[in-house]
Structure formats: structure tokens, C-alpha cells
mmCIF file of C-alpha atoms in Angstrom:
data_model
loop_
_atom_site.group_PDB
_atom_site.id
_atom_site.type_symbol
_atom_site.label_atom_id
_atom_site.label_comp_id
_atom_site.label_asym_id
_atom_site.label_seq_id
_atom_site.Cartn_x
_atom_site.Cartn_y
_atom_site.Cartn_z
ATOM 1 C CA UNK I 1 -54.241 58.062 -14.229
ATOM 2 C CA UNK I 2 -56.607 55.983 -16.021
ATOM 3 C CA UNK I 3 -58.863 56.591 -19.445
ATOM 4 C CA UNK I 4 -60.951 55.579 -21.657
ATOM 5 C CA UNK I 5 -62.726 57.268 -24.851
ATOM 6 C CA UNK I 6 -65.842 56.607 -27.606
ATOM 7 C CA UNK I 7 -65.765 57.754 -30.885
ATOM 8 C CA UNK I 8 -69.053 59.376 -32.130
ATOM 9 C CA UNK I 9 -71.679 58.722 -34.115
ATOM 10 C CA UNK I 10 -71.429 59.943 -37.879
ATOM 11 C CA UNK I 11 -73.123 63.535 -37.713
ATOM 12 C CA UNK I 12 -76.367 64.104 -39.210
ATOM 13 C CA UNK I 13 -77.896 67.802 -40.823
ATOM 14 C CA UNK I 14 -77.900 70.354 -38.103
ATOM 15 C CA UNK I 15 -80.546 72.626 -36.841
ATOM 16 C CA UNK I 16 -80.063 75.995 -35.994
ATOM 17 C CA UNK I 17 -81.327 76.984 -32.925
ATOM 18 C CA UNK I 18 -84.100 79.607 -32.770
ATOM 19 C CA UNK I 19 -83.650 82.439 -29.857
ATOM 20 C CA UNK I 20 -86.974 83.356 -28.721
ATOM 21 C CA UNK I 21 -88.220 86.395 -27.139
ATOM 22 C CA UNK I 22 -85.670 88.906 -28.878
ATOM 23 C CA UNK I 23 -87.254 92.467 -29.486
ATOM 24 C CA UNK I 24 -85.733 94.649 -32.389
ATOM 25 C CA UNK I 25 -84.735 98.035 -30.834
ATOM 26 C CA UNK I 26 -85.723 101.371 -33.041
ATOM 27 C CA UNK I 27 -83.631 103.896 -32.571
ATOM 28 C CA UNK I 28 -84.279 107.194 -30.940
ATOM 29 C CA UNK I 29 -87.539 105.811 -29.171
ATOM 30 C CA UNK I 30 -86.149 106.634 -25.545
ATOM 31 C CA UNK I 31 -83.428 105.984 -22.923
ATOM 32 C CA UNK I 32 -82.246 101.966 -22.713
ATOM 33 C CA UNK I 33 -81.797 100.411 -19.318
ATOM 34 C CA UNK I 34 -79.219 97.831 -18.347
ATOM 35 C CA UNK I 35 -78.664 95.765 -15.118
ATOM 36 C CA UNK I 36 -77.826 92.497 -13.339
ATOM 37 C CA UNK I 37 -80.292 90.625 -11.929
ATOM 38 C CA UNK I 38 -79.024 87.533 -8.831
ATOM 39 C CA UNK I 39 -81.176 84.819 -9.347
ATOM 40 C CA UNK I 40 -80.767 82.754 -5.929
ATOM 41 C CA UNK I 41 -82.558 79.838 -4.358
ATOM 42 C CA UNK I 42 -81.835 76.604 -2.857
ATOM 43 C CA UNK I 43 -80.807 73.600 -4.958
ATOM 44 C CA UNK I 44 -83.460 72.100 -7.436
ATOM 45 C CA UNK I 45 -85.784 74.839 -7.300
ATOM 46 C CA UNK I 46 -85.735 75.974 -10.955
ATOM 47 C CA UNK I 47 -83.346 78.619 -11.613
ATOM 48 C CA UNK I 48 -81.391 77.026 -14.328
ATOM 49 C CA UNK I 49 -84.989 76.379 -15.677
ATOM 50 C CA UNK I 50 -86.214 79.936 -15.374
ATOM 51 C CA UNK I 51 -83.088 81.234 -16.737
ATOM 52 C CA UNK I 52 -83.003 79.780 -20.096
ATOM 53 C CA UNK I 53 -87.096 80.087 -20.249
ATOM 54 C CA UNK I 54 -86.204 84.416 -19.893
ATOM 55 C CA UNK I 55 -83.662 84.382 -21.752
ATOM 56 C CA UNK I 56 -85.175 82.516 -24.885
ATOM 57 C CA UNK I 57 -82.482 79.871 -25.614
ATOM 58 C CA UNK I 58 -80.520 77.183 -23.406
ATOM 59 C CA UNK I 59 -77.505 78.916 -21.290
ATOM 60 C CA UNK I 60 -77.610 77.319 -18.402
ATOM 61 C CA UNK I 61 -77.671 73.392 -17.932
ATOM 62 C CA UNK I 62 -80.694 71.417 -16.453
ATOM 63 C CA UNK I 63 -80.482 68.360 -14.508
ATOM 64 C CA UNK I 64 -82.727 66.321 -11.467
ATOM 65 C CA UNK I 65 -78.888 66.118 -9.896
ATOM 66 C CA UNK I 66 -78.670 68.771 -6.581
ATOM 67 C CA UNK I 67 -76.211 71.359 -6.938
ATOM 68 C CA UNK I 68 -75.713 71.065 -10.585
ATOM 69 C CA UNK I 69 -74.991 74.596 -11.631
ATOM 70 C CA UNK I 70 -71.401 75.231 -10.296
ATOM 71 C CA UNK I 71 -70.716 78.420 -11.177
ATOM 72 C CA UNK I 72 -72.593 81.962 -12.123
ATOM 73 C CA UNK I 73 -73.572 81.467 -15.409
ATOM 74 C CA UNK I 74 -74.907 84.993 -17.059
ATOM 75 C CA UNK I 75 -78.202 84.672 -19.910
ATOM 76 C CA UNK I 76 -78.932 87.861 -21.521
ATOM 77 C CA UNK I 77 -82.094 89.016 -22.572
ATOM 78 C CA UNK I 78 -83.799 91.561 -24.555
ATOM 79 C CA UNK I 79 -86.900 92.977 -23.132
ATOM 80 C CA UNK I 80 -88.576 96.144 -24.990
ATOM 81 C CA UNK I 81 -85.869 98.899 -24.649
ATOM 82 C CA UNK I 82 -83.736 96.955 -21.901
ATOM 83 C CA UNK I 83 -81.185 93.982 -21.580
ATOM 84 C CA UNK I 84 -81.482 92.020 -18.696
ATOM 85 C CA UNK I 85 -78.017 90.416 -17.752
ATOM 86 C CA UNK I 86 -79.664 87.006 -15.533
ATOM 87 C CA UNK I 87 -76.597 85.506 -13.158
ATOM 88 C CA UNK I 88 -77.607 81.928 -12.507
ATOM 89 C CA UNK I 89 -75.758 81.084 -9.640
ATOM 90 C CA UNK I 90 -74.839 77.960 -7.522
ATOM 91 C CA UNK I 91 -77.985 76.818 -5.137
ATOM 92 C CA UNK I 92 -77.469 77.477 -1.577
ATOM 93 C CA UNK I 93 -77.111 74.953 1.155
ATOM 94 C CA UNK I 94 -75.319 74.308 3.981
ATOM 95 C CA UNK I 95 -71.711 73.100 2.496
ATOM 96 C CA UNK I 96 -70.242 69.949 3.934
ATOM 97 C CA UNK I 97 -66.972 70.323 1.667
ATOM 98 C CA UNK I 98 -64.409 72.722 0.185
ATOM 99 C CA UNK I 99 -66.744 72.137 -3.461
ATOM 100 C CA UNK I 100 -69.604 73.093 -1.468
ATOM 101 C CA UNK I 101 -68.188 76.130 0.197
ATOM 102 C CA UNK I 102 -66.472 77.660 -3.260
ATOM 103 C CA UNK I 103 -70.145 77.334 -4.659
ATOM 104 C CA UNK I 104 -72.004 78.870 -1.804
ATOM 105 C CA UNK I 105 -69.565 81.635 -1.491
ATOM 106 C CA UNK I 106 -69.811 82.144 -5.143
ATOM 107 C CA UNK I 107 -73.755 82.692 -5.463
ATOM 108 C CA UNK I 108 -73.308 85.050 -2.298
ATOM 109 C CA UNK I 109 -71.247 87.030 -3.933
ATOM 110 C CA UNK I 110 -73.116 87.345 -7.503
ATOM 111 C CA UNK I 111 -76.316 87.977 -5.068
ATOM 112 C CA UNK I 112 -74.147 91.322 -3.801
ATOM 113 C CA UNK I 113 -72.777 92.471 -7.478
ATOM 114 C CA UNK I 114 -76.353 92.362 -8.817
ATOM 115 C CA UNK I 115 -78.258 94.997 -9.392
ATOM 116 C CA UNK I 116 -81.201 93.249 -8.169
ATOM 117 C CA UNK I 117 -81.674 90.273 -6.149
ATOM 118 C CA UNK I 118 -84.576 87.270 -7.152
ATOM 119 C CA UNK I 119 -85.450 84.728 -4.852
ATOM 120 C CA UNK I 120 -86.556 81.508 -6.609
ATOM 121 C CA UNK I 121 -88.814 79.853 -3.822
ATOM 122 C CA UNK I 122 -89.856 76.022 -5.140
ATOM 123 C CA UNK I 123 -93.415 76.185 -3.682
ATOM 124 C CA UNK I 124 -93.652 72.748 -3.290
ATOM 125 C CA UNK I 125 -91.196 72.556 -0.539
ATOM 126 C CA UNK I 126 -91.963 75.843 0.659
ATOM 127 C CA UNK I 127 -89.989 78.132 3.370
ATOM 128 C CA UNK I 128 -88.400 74.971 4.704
ATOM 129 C CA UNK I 129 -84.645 74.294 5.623
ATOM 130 C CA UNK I 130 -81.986 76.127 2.653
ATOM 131 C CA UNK I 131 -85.195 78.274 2.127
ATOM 132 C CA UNK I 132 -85.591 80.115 5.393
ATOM 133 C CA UNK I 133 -81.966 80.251 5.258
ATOM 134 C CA UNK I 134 -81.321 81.989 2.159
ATOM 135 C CA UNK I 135 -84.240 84.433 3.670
ATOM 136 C CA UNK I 136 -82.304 85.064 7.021
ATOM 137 C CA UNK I 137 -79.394 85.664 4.843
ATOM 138 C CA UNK I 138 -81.043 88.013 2.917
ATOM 139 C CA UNK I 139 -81.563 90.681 5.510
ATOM 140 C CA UNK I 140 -77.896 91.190 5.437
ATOM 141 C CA UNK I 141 -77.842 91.887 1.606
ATOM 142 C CA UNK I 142 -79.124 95.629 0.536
ATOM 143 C CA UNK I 143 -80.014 95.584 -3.052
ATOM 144 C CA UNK I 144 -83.490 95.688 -4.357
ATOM 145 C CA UNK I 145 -85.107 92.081 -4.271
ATOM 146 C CA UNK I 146 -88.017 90.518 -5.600
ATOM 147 C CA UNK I 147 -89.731 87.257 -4.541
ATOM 148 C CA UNK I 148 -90.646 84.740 -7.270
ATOM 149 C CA UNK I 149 -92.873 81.530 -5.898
ATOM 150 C CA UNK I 150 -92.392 78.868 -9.074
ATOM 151 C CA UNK I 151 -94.062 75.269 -10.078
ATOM 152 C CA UNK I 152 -97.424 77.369 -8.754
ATOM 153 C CA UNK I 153 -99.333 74.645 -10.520
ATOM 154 C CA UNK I 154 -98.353 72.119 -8.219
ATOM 155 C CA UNK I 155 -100.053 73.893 -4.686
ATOM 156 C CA UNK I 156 -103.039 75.894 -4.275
ATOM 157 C CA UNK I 157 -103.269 79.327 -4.315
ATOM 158 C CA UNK I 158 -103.747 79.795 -0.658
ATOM 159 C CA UNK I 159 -100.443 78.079 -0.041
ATOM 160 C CA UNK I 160 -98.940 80.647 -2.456
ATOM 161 C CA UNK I 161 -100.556 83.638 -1.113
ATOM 162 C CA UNK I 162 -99.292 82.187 3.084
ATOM 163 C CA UNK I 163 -95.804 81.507 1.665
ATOM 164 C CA UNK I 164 -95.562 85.017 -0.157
ATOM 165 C CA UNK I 165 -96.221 86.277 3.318
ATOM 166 C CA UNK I 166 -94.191 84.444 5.103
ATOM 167 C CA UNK I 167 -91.547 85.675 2.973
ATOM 168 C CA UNK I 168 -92.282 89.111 3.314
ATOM 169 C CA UNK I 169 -92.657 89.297 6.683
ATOM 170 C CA UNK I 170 -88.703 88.098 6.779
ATOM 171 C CA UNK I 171 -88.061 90.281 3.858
ATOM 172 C CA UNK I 172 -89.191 93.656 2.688
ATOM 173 C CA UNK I 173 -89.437 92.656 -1.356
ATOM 174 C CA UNK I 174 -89.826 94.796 -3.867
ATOM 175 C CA UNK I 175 -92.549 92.649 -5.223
ATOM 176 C CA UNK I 176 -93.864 88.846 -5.172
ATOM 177 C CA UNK I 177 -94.582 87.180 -8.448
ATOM 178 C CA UNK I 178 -95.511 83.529 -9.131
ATOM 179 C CA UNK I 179 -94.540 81.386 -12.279
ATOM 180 C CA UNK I 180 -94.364 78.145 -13.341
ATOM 181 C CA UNK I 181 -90.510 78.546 -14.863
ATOM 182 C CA UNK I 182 -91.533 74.822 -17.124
ATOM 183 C CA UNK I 183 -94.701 76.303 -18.497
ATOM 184 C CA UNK I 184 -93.397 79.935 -18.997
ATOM 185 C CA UNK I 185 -96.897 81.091 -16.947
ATOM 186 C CA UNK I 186 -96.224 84.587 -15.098
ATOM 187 C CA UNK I 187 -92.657 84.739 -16.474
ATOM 188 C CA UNK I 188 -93.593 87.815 -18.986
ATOM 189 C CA UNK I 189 -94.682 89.687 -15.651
ATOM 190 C CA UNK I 190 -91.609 89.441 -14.227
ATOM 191 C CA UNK I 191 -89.696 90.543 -17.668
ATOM 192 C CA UNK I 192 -92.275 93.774 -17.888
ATOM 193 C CA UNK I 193 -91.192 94.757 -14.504
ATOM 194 C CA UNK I 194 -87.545 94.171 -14.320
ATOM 195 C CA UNK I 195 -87.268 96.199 -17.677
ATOM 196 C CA UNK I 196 -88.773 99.247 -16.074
ATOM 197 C CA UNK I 197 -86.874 98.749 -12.719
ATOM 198 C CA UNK I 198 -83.319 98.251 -13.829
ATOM 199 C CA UNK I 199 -81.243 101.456 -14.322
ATOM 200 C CA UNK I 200 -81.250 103.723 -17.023
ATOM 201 C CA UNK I 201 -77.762 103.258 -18.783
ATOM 202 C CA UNK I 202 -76.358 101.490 -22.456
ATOM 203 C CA UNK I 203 -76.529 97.631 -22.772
ATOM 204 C CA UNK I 204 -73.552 95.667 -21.528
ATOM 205 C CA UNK I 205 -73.634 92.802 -24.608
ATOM 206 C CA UNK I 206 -74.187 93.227 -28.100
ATOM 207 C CA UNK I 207 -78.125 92.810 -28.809
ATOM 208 C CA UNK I 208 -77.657 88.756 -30.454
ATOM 209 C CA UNK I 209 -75.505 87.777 -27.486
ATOM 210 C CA UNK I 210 -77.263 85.317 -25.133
ATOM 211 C CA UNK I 211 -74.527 84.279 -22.902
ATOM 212 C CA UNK I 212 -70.830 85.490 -21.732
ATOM 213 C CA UNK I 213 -70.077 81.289 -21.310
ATOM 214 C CA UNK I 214 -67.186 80.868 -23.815
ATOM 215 C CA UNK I 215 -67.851 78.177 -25.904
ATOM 216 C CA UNK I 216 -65.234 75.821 -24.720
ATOM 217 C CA UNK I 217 -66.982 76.000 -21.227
ATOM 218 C CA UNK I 218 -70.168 75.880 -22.788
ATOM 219 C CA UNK I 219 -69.405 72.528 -24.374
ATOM 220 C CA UNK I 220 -68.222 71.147 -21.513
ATOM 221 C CA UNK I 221 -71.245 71.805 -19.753
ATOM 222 C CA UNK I 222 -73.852 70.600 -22.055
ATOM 223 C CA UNK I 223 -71.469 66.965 -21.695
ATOM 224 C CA UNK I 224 -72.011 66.831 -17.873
ATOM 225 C CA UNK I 225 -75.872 67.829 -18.140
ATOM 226 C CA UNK I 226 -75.990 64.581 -20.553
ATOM 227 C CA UNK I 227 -74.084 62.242 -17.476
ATOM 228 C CA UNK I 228 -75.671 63.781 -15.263
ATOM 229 C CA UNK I 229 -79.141 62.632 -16.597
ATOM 230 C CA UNK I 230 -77.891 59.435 -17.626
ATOM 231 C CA UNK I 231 -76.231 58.582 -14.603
ATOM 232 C CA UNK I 232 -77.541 60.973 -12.138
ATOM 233 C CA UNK I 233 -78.395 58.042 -10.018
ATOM 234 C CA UNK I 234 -75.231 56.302 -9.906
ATOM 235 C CA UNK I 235 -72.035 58.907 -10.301
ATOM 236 C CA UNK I 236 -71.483 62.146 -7.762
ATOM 237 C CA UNK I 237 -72.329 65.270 -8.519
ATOM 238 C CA UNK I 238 -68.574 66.325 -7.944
ATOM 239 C CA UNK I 239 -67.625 64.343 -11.080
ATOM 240 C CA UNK I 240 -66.617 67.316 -13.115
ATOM 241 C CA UNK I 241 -65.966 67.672 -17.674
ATOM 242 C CA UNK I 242 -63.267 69.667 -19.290
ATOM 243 C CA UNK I 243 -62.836 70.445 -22.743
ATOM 244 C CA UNK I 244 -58.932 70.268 -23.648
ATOM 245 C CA UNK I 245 -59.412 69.988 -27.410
ATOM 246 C CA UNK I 246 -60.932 72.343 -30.002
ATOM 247 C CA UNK I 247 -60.132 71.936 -33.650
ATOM 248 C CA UNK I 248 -61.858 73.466 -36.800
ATOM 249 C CA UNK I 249 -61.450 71.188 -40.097
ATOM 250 C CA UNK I 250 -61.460 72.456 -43.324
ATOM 251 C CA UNK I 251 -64.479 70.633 -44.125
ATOM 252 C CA UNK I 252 -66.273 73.016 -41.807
ATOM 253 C CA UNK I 253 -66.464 70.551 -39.006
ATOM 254 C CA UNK I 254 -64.970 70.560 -35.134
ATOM 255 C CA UNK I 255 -63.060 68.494 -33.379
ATOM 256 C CA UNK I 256 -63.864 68.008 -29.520
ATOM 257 C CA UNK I 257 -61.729 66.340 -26.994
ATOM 258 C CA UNK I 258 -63.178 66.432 -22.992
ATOM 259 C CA UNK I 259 -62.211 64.850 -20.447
ATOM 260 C CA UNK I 260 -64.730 63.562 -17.932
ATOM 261 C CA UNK I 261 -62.728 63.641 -14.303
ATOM 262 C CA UNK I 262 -63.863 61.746 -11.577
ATOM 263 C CA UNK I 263 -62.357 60.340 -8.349
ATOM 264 C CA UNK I 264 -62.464 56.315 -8.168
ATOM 265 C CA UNK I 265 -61.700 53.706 -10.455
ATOM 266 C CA UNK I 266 -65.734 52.546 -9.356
ATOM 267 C CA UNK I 267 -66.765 55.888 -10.727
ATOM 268 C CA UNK I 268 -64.916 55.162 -13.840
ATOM 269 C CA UNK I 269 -67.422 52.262 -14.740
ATOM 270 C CA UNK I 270 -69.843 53.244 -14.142
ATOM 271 C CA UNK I 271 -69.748 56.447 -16.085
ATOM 272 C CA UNK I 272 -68.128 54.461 -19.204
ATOM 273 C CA UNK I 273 -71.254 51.963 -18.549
ATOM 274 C CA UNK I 274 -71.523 47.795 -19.279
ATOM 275 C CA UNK I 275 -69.224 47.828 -23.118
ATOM 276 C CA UNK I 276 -69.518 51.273 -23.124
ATOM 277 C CA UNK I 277 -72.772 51.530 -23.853
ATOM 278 C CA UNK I 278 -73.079 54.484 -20.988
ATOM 279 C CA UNK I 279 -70.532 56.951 -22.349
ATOM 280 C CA UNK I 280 -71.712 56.299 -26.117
ATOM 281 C CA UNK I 281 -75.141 57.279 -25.101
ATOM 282 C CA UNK I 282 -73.202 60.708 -23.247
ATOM 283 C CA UNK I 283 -71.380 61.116 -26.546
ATOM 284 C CA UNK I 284 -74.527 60.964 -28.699
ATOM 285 C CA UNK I 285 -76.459 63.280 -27.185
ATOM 286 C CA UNK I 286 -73.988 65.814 -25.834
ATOM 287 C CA UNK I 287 -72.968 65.892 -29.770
ATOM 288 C CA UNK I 288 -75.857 66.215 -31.354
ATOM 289 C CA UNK I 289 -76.907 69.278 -28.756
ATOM 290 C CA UNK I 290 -73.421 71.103 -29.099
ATOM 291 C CA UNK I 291 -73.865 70.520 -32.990
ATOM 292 C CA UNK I 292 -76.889 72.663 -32.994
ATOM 293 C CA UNK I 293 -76.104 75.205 -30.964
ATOM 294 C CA UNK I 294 -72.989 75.692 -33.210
ATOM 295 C CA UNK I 295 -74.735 74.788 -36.670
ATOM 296 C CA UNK I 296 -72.034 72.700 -37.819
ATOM 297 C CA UNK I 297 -70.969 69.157 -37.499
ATOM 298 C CA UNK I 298 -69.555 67.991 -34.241
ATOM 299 C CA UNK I 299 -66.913 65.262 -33.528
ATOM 300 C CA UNK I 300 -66.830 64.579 -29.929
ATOM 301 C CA UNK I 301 -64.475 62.761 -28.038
ATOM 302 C CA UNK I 302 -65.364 61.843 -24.655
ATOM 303 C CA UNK I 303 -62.457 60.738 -22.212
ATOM 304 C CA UNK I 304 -62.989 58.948 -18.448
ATOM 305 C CA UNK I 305 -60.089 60.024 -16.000
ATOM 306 C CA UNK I 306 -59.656 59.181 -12.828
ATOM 307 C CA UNK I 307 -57.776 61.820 -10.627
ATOM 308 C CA UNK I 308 -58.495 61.504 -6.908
ATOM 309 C CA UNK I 309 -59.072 64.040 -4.645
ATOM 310 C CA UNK I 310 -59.756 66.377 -7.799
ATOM 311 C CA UNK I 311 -62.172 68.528 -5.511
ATOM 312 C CA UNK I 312 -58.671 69.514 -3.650
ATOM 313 C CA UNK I 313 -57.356 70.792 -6.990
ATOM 314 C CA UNK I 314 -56.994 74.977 -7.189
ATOM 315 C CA UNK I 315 -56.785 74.348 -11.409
ATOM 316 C CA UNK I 316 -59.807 72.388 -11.182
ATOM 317 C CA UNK I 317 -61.495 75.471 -9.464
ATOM 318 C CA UNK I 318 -60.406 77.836 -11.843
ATOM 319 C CA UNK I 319 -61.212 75.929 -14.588
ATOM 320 C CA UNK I 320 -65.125 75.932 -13.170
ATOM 321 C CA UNK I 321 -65.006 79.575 -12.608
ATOM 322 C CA UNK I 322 -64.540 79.472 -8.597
ATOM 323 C CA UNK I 323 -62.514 80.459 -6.608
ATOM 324 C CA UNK I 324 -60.122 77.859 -4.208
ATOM 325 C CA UNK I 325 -61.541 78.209 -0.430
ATOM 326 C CA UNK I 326 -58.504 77.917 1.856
#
């Protein structure tokens, strides 16, 4: 076992970070509702996107890499009386190895614990390949669904209007909407009707919680969204970030140790980068986002392990959140 670390830059003044879209409750105005709501798709078609644009603030991590959301991650939202639990889960595709089968089991099952069930259709590519399969898959699944067509500024709207049915005519859905997830365009239509559809019942999180991702995790995510776009190109997408250290200093700081795993010695460079200049760059800007979002001064400490055959690893699956296919 191999490694390597960077120390960080010297932390500047912190911003806070602003969650949009929360509604103060009054009391005694009428019954709450509460629910779950699947978000499913294939890889790269938004979700992560559209999660964090309903839910106000950044929960889930965004990258051009395929298959970059591992596990479910839940962003909770306030929406007149209700609180909409979103499960961001794994895209679907056809899985090659045992990483690719605990994901694709794992946004399968979140898609049968929801309440409700939203299909994320990128209508640039359309109904093709891990589309029409998520669809077929679909008819198996009995929960309420709704069909959301995103980046609609990118095709006409008679493409939208032949894929919604095209769609439909596979599955009966609830209702079709069509948003552009980057732009925010159609996104308070679907909020307006998931808050009337979702059960009647109390709210699941207290009303300023955005996210049930401890912040350890949390962290450790925000670090492989920044190699990810810096080296998105270069490193696999099964190259996977741990945080083992958390320390709070007196002077109101935090101390952060990760560990950034991957399998080859090759990998290793590449993700540390020609004098380091790769992982400094990491370091920088995973910092100065997990500073913010905790409004006090970060010190990070990034780490490059190798470990091969990590992707074998049942502790390496727990620690994502999956479980260990057999």
C-alpha cells in the first residue's frame, strides 16, 4: 500500500450557504403530507442535477463522469404544507461488474420503497438503450409514477410531445412533465403536484434538514465530485474517497483526513498529477466547498492509496452505502 498527501491552502472567510425554496409552515392551516419520491433514469441524464435544483441546496454530487452517484442519496424539501423526501439513486445500465450490479440493484430497490416513482428521461438521447430498459422494467414496479422529459431546450417540442408518448404507451404514468433540471424551467410544476399527491401524514425530517448524508460521507463526496471533474478523463469511475479523519480545533476549525482509493500504481499518478499539481487543485476546491457548507474553516488532507481489487472489498461497499452482491 502506497500514499501520498497535499497540505491545503490557508483558508479564507467562509460563506454560508443559502437554502432556497424553503416555505415557513403556519400552524393549524391544514393536514401536512409526507412521502418518498424514486427518482430513476439512466446514467447522465440529470438526476443529481434535478435533485439539488428541488431541493434548494447541493445534496447530491454532479459530475460529466457515468455512473457517478453510487448510492441513494435522500434531499428533502419543503413545498407549501408538505416535505418531499427525493432518493437520488444510482443510474441504471446494464452492469458488467460486481460495482455495477450493487448499484443497479440498489436504485431498484429505492424505486420499490418510494412512495412514488419519477422517471428522468434525457430528451436528447431519447427512449434509446438503458431508457427503454428502465421502461420495460417499470411495468413490473406498482407504485404511482410520473414521467419527467428534462434538457427540453435542447429538442423541439414535437420530439417531446412523440417521446412522452412513447413512454406512455409502455407505461401508464400518472402524469408527464418536462423541465430543464439546469435552468429550473417546469421544475415548480412538478413540486405543486407532488405536494398534493403524496400522502397525508407528519414530516419525516425536521423542517431545516436538507439531507440524511452524514457529514463524514458528505465530505467525502464533494472530494470525488472535485477528481472526478478534474480528472474525469483520465482516472475510473470506480476510484472511490473515504473520510477516516474528523477533528474539531479549539480555534473553531476542522481537521479532514480522506483517503482517495484507487486500484493501480498508474492510477496513482495520475490522480496526484505532474508535482502534484492534480491533487492540490482536488484539495483546493473540495476545501473551499466543504468549508461553506459547514461555515467554518476547513483543513483538508487528501491521501492517494492504492489497494487493488478494492471493488472486491465488502467494507468498501458498506462504507458507500451498498450492499456486497455475492
Amino acid at each position: 500500500m502506497t500514499e501520498d498527501h497535499t497540505d491545503p491552502a490557508e483558508t479564507g472567510q467562509d460563506a454560508a450557504v443559502e437554502t432556497e425554496g424553503a416555505t415557513d409552515i403556519a400552524e393549524n392551516v391544514g393536514p401536512t403530507h409526507s412521502g418518498f419520491v424514486a427518482m430513476i433514469g439512466a446514467t447522465n441524464a440529470g438526476k443529481s442535477t434535478l435533485v439539488n435544483r428541488l431541493v434548494g441546496a447541493k445534496v447530491s454530487i454532479v459530475s460529466h463522469k457515468v455512473q457517478t452517484t453510487r448510492a441513494i442519496v435522500r434531499g428533502i424539501a419543503i413545498h407549501d404544507r408538505a416535505q418531499i423526501v427525493f432518493m437520488d439513486t444510482p443510474g441504471i445500465f446494464k452492469p458488467r461488474r460486481r460495482l455495477d450490479r450493487a448499484m443497479v440493484t440498489t436504485a431498484w430497490g429505492g424505486a420499490k420503497d418510494a412512495d412514488f416513482i419519477m422517471l428522468l428521461v434525457d430528451s436528447e438521447r431519447g427512449l434509446k438503450g438503458d431508457a427503454q430498459m428502465i421502461l420495460e422494467g417499470l411495468k413490473e414496479v406498482h407504485q404511482p409514477k410520473i414521467l419527467v422529459l428534462n434538457k427540453i431546450d435542447q429538442v423541439s417540442r414535437d420530439v417531446l410531445l412523440q417521446l412522452a408518448s412513447a413512454a406512455n404507451e409502455v407505461v401508464p404514468f400518472e402524469r408527464t412533465f418536462m423541465i430543464s433540471a439546469l435552468t429550473g424551467s417546469g421544475c415548480e410544476d412538478v413540486m405543486d403536484y407532488l405536494a398534493a399527491a403524496l400522502p397525508e401524514g407528519p414530516w419525516y425530517y425536521p423542517e431545516d434538514q436538507i439531507s440524511d448524508l452524514p457529514m463524514r460521507q458528505l465530505a467525502a463526496e464533494i472530494t470525488r465530485e472535485k477528481l472526478f471533474l478534474r480528472l474525469h478523463q483520465e482516472l475510473p469511475y470506480s476510484s472511490h474517497v473515504e473520510t477516516e479523519g474528523w477533528e474539531e480545533k479549539k480555534d473553531g476549525s476542522v481537521r479532514i483526513e480522506q483517503v482517495i482509493y484507487v486500484e493501480r500504481d498508474s492510477q496513482k499518478k495520475i490522480a496526484l498529477g505532474k508535482n502534484g499539481d492534480a491533487i492540490k487543485a482536488i484539495s483546493m476546491a473540495a476545501r473551499k466547498e466543504i468549508a461553506e457548507i459547514l461555515e467554518q474553516p476547513v483543513h483538508l488532507f487528501l491521501f492517494v492509496k492504492v489497494r487493488e481489487n478494492w471493488g472486491d472489498d465488502p467494507e468498501r461497499f458498506r462504507e458507500m452505502g451498498l450492499e456486497f452482491p455475492r
